[in-house]
Tab-separated table of C-alpha atoms and ligand atoms in Angstrom:
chain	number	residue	atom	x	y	z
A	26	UNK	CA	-28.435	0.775	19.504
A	27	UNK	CA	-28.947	-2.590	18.085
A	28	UNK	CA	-27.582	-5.353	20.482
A	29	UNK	CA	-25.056	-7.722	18.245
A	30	UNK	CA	-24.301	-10.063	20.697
A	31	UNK	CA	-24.002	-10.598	24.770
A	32	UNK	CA	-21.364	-10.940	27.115
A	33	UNK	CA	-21.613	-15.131	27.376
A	34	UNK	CA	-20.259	-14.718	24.153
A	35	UNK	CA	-16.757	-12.905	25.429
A	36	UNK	CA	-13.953	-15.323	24.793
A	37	UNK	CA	-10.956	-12.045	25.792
A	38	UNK	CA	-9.678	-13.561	28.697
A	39	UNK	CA	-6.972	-11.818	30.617
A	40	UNK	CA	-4.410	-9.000	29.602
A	41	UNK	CA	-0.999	-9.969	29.518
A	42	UNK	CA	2.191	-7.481	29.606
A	43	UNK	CA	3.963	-7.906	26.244
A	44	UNK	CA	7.397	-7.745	28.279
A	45	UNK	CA	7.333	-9.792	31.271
A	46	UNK	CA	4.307	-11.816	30.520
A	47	UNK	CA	2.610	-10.597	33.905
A	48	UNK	CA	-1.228	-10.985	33.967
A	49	UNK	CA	-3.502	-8.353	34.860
A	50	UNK	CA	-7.519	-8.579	34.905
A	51	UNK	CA	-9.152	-7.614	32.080
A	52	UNK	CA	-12.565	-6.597	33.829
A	53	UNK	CA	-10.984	-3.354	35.148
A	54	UNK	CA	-9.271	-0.245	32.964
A	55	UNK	CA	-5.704	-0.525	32.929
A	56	UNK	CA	-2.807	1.700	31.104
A	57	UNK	CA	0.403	0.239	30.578
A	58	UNK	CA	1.873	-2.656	32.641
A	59	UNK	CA	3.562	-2.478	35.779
A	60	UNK	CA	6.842	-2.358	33.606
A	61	UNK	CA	5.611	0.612	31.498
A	62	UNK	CA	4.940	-1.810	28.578
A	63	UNK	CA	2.024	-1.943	26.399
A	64	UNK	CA	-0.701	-4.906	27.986
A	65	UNK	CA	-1.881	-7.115	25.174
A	66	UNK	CA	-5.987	-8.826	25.234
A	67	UNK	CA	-5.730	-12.600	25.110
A	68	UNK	CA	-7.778	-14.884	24.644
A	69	UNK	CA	-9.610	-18.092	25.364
A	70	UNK	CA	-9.116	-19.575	22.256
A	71	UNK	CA	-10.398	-22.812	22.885
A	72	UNK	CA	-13.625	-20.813	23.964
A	73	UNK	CA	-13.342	-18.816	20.658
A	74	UNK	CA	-13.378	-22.587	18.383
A	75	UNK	CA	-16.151	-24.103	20.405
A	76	UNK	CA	-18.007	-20.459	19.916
A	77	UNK	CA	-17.483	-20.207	16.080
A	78	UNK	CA	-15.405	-21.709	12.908
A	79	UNK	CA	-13.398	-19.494	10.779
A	80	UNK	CA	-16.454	-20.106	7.904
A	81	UNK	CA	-18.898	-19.173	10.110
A	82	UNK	CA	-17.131	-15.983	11.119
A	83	UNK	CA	-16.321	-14.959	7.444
A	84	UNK	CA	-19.961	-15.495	6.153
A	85	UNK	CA	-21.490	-13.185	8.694
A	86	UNK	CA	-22.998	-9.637	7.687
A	87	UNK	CA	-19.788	-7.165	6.464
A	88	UNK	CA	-17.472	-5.304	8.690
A	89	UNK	CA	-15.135	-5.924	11.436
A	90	UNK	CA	-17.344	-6.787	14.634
A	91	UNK	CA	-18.229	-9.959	12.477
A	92	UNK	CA	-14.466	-11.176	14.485
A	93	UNK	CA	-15.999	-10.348	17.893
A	94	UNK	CA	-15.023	-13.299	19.209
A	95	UNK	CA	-11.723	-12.110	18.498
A	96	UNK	CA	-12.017	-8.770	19.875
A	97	UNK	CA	-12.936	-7.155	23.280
A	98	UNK	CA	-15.838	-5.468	23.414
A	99	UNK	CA	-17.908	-8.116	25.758
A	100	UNK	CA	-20.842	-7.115	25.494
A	101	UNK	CA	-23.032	-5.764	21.620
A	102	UNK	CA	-24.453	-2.813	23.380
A	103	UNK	CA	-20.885	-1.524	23.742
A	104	UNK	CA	-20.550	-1.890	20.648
A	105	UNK	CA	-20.338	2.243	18.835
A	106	UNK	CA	-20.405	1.666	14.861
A	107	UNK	CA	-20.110	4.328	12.222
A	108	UNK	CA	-20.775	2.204	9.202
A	109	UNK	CA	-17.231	0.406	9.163
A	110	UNK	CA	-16.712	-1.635	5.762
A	111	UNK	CA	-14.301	-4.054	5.144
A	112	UNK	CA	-11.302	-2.215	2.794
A	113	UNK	CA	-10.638	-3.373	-1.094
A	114	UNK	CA	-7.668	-4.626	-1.951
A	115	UNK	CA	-6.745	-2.504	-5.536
A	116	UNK	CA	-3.926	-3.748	-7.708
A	117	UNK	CA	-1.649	-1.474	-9.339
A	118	UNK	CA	-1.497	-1.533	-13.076
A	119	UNK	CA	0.246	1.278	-14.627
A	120	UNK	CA	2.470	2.256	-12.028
A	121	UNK	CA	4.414	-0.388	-11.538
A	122	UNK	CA	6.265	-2.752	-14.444
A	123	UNK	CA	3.882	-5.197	-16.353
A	124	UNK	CA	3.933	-8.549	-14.274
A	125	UNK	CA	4.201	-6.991	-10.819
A	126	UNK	CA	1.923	-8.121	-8.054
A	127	UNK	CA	1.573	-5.441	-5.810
A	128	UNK	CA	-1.946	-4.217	-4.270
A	129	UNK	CA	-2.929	-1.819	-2.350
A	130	UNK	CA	-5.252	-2.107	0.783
A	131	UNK	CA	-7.075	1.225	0.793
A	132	UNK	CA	-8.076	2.114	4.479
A	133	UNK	CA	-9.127	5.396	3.214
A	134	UNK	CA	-12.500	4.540	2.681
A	135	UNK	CA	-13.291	3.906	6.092
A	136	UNK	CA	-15.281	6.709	9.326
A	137	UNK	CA	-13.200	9.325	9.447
A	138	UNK	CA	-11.026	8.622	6.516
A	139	UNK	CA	-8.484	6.645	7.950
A	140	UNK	CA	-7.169	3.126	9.504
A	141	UNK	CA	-7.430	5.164	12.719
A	142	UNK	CA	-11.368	4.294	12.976
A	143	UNK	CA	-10.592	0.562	13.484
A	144	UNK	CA	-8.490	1.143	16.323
A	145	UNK	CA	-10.804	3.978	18.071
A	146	UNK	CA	-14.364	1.792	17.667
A	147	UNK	CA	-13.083	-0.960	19.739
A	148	UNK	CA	-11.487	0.984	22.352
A	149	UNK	CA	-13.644	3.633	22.500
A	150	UNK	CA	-16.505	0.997	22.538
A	151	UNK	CA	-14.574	-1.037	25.333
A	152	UNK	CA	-13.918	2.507	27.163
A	153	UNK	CA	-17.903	2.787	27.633
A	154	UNK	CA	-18.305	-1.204	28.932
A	155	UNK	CA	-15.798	0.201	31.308
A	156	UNK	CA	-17.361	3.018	32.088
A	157	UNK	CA	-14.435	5.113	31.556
A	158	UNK	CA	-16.144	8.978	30.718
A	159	UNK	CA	-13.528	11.336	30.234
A	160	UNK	CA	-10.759	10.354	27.251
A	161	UNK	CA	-7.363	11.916	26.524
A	162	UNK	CA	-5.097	11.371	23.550
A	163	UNK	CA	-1.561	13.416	21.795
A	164	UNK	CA	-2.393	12.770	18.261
A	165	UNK	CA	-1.021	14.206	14.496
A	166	UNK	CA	-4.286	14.206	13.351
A	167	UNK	CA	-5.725	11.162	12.513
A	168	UNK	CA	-6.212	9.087	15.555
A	169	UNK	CA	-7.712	12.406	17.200
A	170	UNK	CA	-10.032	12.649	14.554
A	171	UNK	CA	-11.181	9.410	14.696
A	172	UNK	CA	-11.303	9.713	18.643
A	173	UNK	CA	-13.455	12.892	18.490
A	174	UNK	CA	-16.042	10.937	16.105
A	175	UNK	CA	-16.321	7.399	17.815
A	176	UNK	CA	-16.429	9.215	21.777
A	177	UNK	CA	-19.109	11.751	20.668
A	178	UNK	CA	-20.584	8.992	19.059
A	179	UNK	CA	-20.362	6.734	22.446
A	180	UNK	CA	-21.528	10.278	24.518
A	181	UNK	CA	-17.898	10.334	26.172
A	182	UNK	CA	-16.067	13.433	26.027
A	183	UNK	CA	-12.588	13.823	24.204
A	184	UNK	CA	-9.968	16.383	24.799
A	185	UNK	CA	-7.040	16.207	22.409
A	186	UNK	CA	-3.535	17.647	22.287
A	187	UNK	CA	-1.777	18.232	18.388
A	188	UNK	CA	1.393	19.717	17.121
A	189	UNK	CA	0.458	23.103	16.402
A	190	UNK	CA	1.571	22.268	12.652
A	191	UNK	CA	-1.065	19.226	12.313
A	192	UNK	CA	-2.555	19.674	9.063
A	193	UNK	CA	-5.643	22.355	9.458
A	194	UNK	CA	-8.130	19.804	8.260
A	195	UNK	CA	-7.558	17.236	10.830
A	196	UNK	CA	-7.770	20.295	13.208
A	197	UNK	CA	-10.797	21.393	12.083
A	198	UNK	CA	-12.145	17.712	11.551
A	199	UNK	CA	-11.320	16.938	15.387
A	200	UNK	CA	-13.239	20.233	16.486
A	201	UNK	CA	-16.263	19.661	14.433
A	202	UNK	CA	-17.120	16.628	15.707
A	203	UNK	CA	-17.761	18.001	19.605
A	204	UNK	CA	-13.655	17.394	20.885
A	205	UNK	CA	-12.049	19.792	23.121
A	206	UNK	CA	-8.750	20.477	21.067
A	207	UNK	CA	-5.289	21.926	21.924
A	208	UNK	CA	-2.732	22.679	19.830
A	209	UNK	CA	0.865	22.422	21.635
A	210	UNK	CA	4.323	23.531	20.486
A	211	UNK	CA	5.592	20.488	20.317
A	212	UNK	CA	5.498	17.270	18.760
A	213	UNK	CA	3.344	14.363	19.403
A	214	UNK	CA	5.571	13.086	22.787
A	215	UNK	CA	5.268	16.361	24.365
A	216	UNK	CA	1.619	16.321	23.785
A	217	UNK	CA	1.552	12.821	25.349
A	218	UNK	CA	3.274	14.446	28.217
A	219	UNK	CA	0.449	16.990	28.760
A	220	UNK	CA	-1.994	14.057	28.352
A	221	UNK	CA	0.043	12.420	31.067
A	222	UNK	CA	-0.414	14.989	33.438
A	223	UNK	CA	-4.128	15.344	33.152
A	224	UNK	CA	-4.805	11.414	33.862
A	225	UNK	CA	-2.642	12.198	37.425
A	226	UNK	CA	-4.194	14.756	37.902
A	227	UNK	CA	-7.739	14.709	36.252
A	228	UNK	CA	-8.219	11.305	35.854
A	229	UNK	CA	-8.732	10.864	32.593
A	230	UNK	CA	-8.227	7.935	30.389
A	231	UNK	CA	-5.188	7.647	28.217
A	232	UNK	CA	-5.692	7.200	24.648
A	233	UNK	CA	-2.246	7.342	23.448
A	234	UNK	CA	-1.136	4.758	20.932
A	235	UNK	CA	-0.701	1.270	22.876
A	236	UNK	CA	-0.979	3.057	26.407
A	237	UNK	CA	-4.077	1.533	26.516
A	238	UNK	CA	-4.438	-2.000	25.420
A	239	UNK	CA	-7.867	-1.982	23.071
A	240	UNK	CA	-6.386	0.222	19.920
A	241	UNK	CA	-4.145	-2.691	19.345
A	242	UNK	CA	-6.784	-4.978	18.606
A	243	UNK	CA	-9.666	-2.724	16.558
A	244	UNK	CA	-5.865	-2.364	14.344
A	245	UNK	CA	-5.602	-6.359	14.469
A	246	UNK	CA	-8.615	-6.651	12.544
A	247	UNK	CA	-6.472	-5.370	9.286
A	248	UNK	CA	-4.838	-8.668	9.487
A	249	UNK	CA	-7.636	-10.788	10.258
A	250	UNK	CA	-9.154	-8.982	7.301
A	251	UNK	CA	-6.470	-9.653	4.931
A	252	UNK	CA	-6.982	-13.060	5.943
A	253	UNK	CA	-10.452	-13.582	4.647
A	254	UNK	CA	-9.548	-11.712	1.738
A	255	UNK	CA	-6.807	-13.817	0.695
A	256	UNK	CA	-8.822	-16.919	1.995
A	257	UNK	CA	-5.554	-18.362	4.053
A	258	UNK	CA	-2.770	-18.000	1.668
A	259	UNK	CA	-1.153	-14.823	3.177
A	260	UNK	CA	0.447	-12.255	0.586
A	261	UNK	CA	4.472	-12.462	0.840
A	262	UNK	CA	5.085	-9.207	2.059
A	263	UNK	CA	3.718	-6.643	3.847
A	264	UNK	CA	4.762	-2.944	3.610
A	265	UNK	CA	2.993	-0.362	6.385
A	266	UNK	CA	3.917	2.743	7.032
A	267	UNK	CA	4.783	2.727	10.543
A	268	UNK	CA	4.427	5.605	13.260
A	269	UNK	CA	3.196	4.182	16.392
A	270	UNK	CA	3.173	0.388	14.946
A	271	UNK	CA	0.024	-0.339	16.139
A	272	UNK	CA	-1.009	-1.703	13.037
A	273	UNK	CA	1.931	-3.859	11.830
A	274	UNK	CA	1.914	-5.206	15.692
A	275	UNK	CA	-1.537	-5.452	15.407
A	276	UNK	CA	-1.575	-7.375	12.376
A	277	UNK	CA	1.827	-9.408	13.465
A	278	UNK	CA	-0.662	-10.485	16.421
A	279	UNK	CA	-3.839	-11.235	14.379
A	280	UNK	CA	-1.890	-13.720	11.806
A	281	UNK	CA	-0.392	-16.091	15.542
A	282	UNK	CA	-3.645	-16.114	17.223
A	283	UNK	CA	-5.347	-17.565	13.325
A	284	UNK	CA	-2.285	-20.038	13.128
A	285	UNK	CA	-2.949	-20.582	17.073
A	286	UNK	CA	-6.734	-21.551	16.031
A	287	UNK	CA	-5.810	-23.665	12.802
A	288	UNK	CA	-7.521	-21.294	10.717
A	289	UNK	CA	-5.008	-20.638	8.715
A	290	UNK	CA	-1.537	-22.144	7.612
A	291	UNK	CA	1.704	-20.895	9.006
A	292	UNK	CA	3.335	-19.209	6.058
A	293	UNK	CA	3.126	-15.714	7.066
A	294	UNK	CA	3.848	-12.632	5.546
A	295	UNK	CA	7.085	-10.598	5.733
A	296	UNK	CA	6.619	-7.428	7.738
A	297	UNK	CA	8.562	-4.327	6.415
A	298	UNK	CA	8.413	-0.877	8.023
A	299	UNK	CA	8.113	1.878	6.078
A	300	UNK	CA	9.042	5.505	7.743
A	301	UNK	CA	10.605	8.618	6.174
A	302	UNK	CA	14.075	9.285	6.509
A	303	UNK	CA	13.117	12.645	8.446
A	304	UNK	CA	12.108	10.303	11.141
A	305	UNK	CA	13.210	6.988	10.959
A	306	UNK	CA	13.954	5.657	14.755
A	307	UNK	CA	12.541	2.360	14.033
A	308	UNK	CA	14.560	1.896	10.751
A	309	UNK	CA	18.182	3.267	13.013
A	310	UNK	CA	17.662	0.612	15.788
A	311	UNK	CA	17.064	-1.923	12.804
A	312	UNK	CA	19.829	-1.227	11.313
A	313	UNK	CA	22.028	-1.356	14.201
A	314	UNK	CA	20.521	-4.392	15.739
A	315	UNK	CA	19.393	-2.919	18.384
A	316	UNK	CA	16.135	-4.736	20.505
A	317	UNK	CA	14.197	-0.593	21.403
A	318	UNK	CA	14.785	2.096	19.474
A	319	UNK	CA	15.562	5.322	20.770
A	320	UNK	CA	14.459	9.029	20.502
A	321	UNK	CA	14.559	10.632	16.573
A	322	UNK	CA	15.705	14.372	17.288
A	323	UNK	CA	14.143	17.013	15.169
A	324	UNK	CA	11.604	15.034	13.320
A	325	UNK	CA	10.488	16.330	9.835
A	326	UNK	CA	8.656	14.871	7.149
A	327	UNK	CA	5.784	15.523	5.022
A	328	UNK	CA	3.946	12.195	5.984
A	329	UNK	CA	2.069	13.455	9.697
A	330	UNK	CA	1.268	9.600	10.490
A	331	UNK	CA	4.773	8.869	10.623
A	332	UNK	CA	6.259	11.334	12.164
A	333	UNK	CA	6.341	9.594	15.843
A	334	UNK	CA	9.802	10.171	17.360
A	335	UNK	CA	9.512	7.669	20.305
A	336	UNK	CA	7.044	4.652	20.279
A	337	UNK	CA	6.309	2.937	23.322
A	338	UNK	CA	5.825	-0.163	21.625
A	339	UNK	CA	9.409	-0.116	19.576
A	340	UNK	CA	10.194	-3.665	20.901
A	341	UNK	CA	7.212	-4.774	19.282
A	342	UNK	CA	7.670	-3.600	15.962
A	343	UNK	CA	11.390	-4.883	15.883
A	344	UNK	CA	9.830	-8.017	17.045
A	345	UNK	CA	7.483	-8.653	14.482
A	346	UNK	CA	9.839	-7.677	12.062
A	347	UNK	CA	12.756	-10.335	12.872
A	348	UNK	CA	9.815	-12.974	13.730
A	349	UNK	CA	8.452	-12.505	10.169
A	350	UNK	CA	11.710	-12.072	8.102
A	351	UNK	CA	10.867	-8.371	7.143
A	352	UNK	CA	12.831	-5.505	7.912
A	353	UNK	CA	12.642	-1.803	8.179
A	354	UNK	CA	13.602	1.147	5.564
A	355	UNK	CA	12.849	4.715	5.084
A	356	UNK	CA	12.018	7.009	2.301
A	357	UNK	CA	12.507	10.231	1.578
A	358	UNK	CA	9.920	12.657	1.424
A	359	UNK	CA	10.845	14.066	-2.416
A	360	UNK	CA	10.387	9.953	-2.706
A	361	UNK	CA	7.214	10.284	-0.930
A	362	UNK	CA	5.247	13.204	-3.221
A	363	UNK	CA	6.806	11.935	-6.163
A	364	UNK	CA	5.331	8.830	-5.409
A	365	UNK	CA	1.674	10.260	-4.257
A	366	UNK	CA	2.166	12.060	-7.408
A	367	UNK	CA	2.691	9.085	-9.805
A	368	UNK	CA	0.043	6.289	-8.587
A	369	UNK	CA	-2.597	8.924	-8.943
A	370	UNK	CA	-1.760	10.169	-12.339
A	371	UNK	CA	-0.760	6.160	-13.512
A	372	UNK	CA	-3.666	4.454	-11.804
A	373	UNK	CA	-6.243	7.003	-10.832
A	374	UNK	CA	-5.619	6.218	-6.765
A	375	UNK	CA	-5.263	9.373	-4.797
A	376	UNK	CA	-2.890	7.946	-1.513
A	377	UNK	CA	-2.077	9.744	1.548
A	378	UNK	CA	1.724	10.157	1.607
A	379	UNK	CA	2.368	7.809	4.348
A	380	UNK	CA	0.697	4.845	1.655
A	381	UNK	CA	2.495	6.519	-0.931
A	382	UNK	CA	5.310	5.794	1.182
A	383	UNK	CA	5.047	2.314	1.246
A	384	UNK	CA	5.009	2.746	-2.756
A	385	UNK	CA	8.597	4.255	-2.699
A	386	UNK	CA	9.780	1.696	-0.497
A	387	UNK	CA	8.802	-1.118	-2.248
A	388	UNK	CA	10.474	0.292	-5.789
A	389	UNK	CA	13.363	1.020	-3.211
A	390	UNK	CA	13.189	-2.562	-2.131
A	391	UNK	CA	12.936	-4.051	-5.090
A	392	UNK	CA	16.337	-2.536	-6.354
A	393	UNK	CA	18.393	-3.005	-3.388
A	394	UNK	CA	16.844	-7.028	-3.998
A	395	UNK	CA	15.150	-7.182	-0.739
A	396	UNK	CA	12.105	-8.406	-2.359
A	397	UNK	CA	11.421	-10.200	-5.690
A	398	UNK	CA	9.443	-9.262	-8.317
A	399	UNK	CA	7.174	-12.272	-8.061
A	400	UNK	CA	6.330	-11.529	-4.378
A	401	UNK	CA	3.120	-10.832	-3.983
A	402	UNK	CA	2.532	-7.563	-1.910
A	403	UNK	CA	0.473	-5.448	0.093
A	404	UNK	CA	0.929	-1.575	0.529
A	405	UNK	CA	-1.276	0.170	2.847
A	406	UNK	CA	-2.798	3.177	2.370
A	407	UNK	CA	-3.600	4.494	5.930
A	408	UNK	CA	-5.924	7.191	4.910
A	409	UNK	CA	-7.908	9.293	2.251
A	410	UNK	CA	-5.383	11.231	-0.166
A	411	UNK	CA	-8.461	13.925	0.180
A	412	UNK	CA	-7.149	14.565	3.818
A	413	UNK	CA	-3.982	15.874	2.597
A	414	UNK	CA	-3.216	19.464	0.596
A	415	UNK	CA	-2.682	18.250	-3.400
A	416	UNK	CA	-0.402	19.896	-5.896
A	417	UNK	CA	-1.762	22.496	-7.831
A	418	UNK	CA	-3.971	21.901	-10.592
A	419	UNK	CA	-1.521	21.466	-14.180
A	420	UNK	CA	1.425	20.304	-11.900
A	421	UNK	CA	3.007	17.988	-10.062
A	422	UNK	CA	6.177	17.814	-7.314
A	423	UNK	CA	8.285	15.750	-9.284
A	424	UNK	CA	8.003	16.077	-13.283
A	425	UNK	CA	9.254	19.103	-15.603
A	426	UNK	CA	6.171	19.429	-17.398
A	427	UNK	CA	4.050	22.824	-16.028
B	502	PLP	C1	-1.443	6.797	12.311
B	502	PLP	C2	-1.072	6.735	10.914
B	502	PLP	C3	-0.017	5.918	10.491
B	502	PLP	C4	0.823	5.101	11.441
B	502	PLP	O1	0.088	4.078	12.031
B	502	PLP	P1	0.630	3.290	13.282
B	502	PLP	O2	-0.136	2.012	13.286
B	502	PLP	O3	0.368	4.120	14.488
B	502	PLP	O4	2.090	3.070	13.069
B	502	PLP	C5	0.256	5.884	9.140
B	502	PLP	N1	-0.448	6.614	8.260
B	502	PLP	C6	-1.487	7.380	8.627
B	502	PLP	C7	-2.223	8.141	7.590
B	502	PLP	C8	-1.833	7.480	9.964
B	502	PLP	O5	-2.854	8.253	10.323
């Protein structure tokens, strides 16, 4: 594999728990924090502006290792690449009323077919500098998927654990590409309890969402993206469909360490969660000002990213939410097809329904006056609308025409 960079180049620095603050060394694997709180990379970022300037970064080849000083994988060889590209921002034009500003970041397009592969590269490649062997991870579909491709990829072995009901093509996806797969009866906590029990007992690594602290940052480099793309004048609001949150924490996190480096200016974007009223425990403990959320019994809704009961991480989200002046909402999932249904007929853009989530809760937004119409805003689509069964052929979920 061709060798990017070398270690002297490493400006991570220490791991730091995102609760208490407590430092742990970043040269040896670690899970959560002593707390049970997710462990966040920081770095030397006085290191990282002697290394490189913000120019220099941005005019390197294409694709998100071109921010390694911002990321922490230490060493090139480590480094396990599938081809990622950076992700076009596509406004909407017939969809929404003339004058609107809204785009969408399509994450599709990336390994695997979803956001997913930017988390998995970096710790997967971090994982191998390691020398971790033997990875574990409760997934609805996508983060497996992206697991199975980037370990077999690295030579280190997968085994995953899904909801029996995980769409068959992520099932099949995860088992082509060399992982050992499980289905459980159960949703994706109970499958992280399984996981659990084989790192006590078989030592493997655990790969669930922000129980290990590298995810986080492959997810930062959305926001560091969006950053370049919008060369330093943020877009005002942010909608992401939010399951986990390792992508809205992720971003949250990319956007102070920029400000922290004076590359760019401090008017941030407004972070909104978007989940679906089927499951929607971030958008109850927002609503009741509470600082974790707490478990979402019987979760049900059409959009498999999103449907994450528990997140370990909930403090986080609400965090970056009140820190950035967003706020949290949920959608339906009639809101959700109908959605899917009307961006690709209007505008020719297939989204998965968790994006076309964060299309309903923008129009929702808008009418309830939480945002204006001259924001400028960014919806996410977190994966490939190919992944995901489509209405018949001469019909669609929400219209009266055959
Ligand atoms: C995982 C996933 C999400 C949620 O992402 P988090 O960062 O874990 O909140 C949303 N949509 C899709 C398609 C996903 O695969």
């Amino acid at each position: 594999m061709r060798r990017l960079y070398t270690s002297a180049s490493a400006c991570a620095h220490h791991l730091e728990c995102s609760l208490s603050g407590e430092r742990y060394d970043i040269g040896r694997p670690h899970g959560l924090s002593r707390t049970g709180k997710p462990l966040m990379v920081r770095y030397d970022l006085d290191k990282v502006n002697r290394s490189v300037t913000w120019a220099q970064m941005k005019a390197r080849r294409s694709g998100f290792w071109k921010y390694r000083e911002l990321l922490p994988v230490m060493n090139g060889e480590n480094v396990i690449s599938l081809g990622e590209g950076v992700t076009p921002l596509i406004a909407l034009r017939y969809s929404v009323p003339a004058g609107a500003r809204v785009v969408v970041k399509d994450e599709g397009r990336l390994p695997t077919g979803s956001f997913k592969a930017r988390g998995l590269a970096v710790a997967v490649g971090r994982a191998r500098e390691l020398g971790l062997r033997h990875l574990a991870m409760p997934t609805n579909g996508n983060a497996g998927a992206a697991l199975a491709a980037y370990a077999r990829y690295a030579g280190l072995k997968a085994t995953i654990f899904c909801p029996e009901d995980t769409p068959e093509i992520n099932l099949r996806e995860m088992a082509a590409q060399g992982a050992e797969l499980h289905k459980v009866n159960g949703l994706i906590h109970e499958c992280g309890r399984i996981v659990q029990k084989g790192v006590e007992e078989s030592g493997w690594a655990d790969f669930s969402t922000l129980k290990e602290p590298y995810r986080l940052e492959g997810k930062k480099t959305m926001g560091l993206e969006l950053a370049e793309q919008y060369g330093g004048t943020l877009p005002e609001v942010i909608f992401y469909p939010t399951g986990g949150g390792t992508g809205l924490i992720g971003m949250w996190k990319a956007f102070q360490e920029l400000v922290a480096l004076g590359w760019i200016r401090d008017k941030l974007p407004r972070m909104v969660a978007v989940q679906a009223t089927g499951c929607a425990p971030i958008v109850r403990a927002w609503e009741q000002g509470w600082d974790q959320a707490s478990l979402w019994r019987d979760a049900a809704t059409v959009a498999a990213g999103i449907r994450v009961p528990v997140a370990v991480g909930d403090f986080l989200i609400l965090r970056a939410l009140r820190e950035s002046g967003g706020f949290a909402t949920a959608v339906s999932d009639q809101q959700i097809l109908k959605a899917r249904d009307q961006v690709a007929r209007e505008d020719g853009l297939l989204l998965c329904p968790e994006g076309a989530a964060t299309f309903a809760a923008w129009k929702q937004a808008l009418e309830q006056g939480m945002v204006s119409f001259q924001d400028q805003v960014i919806l996410f689509n977190c994966a490939t609308g190919l992944k995901y069964p489509l209405p018949e052929g001469g019909s669609c979920s929400d219209c009266d025409h055959p």
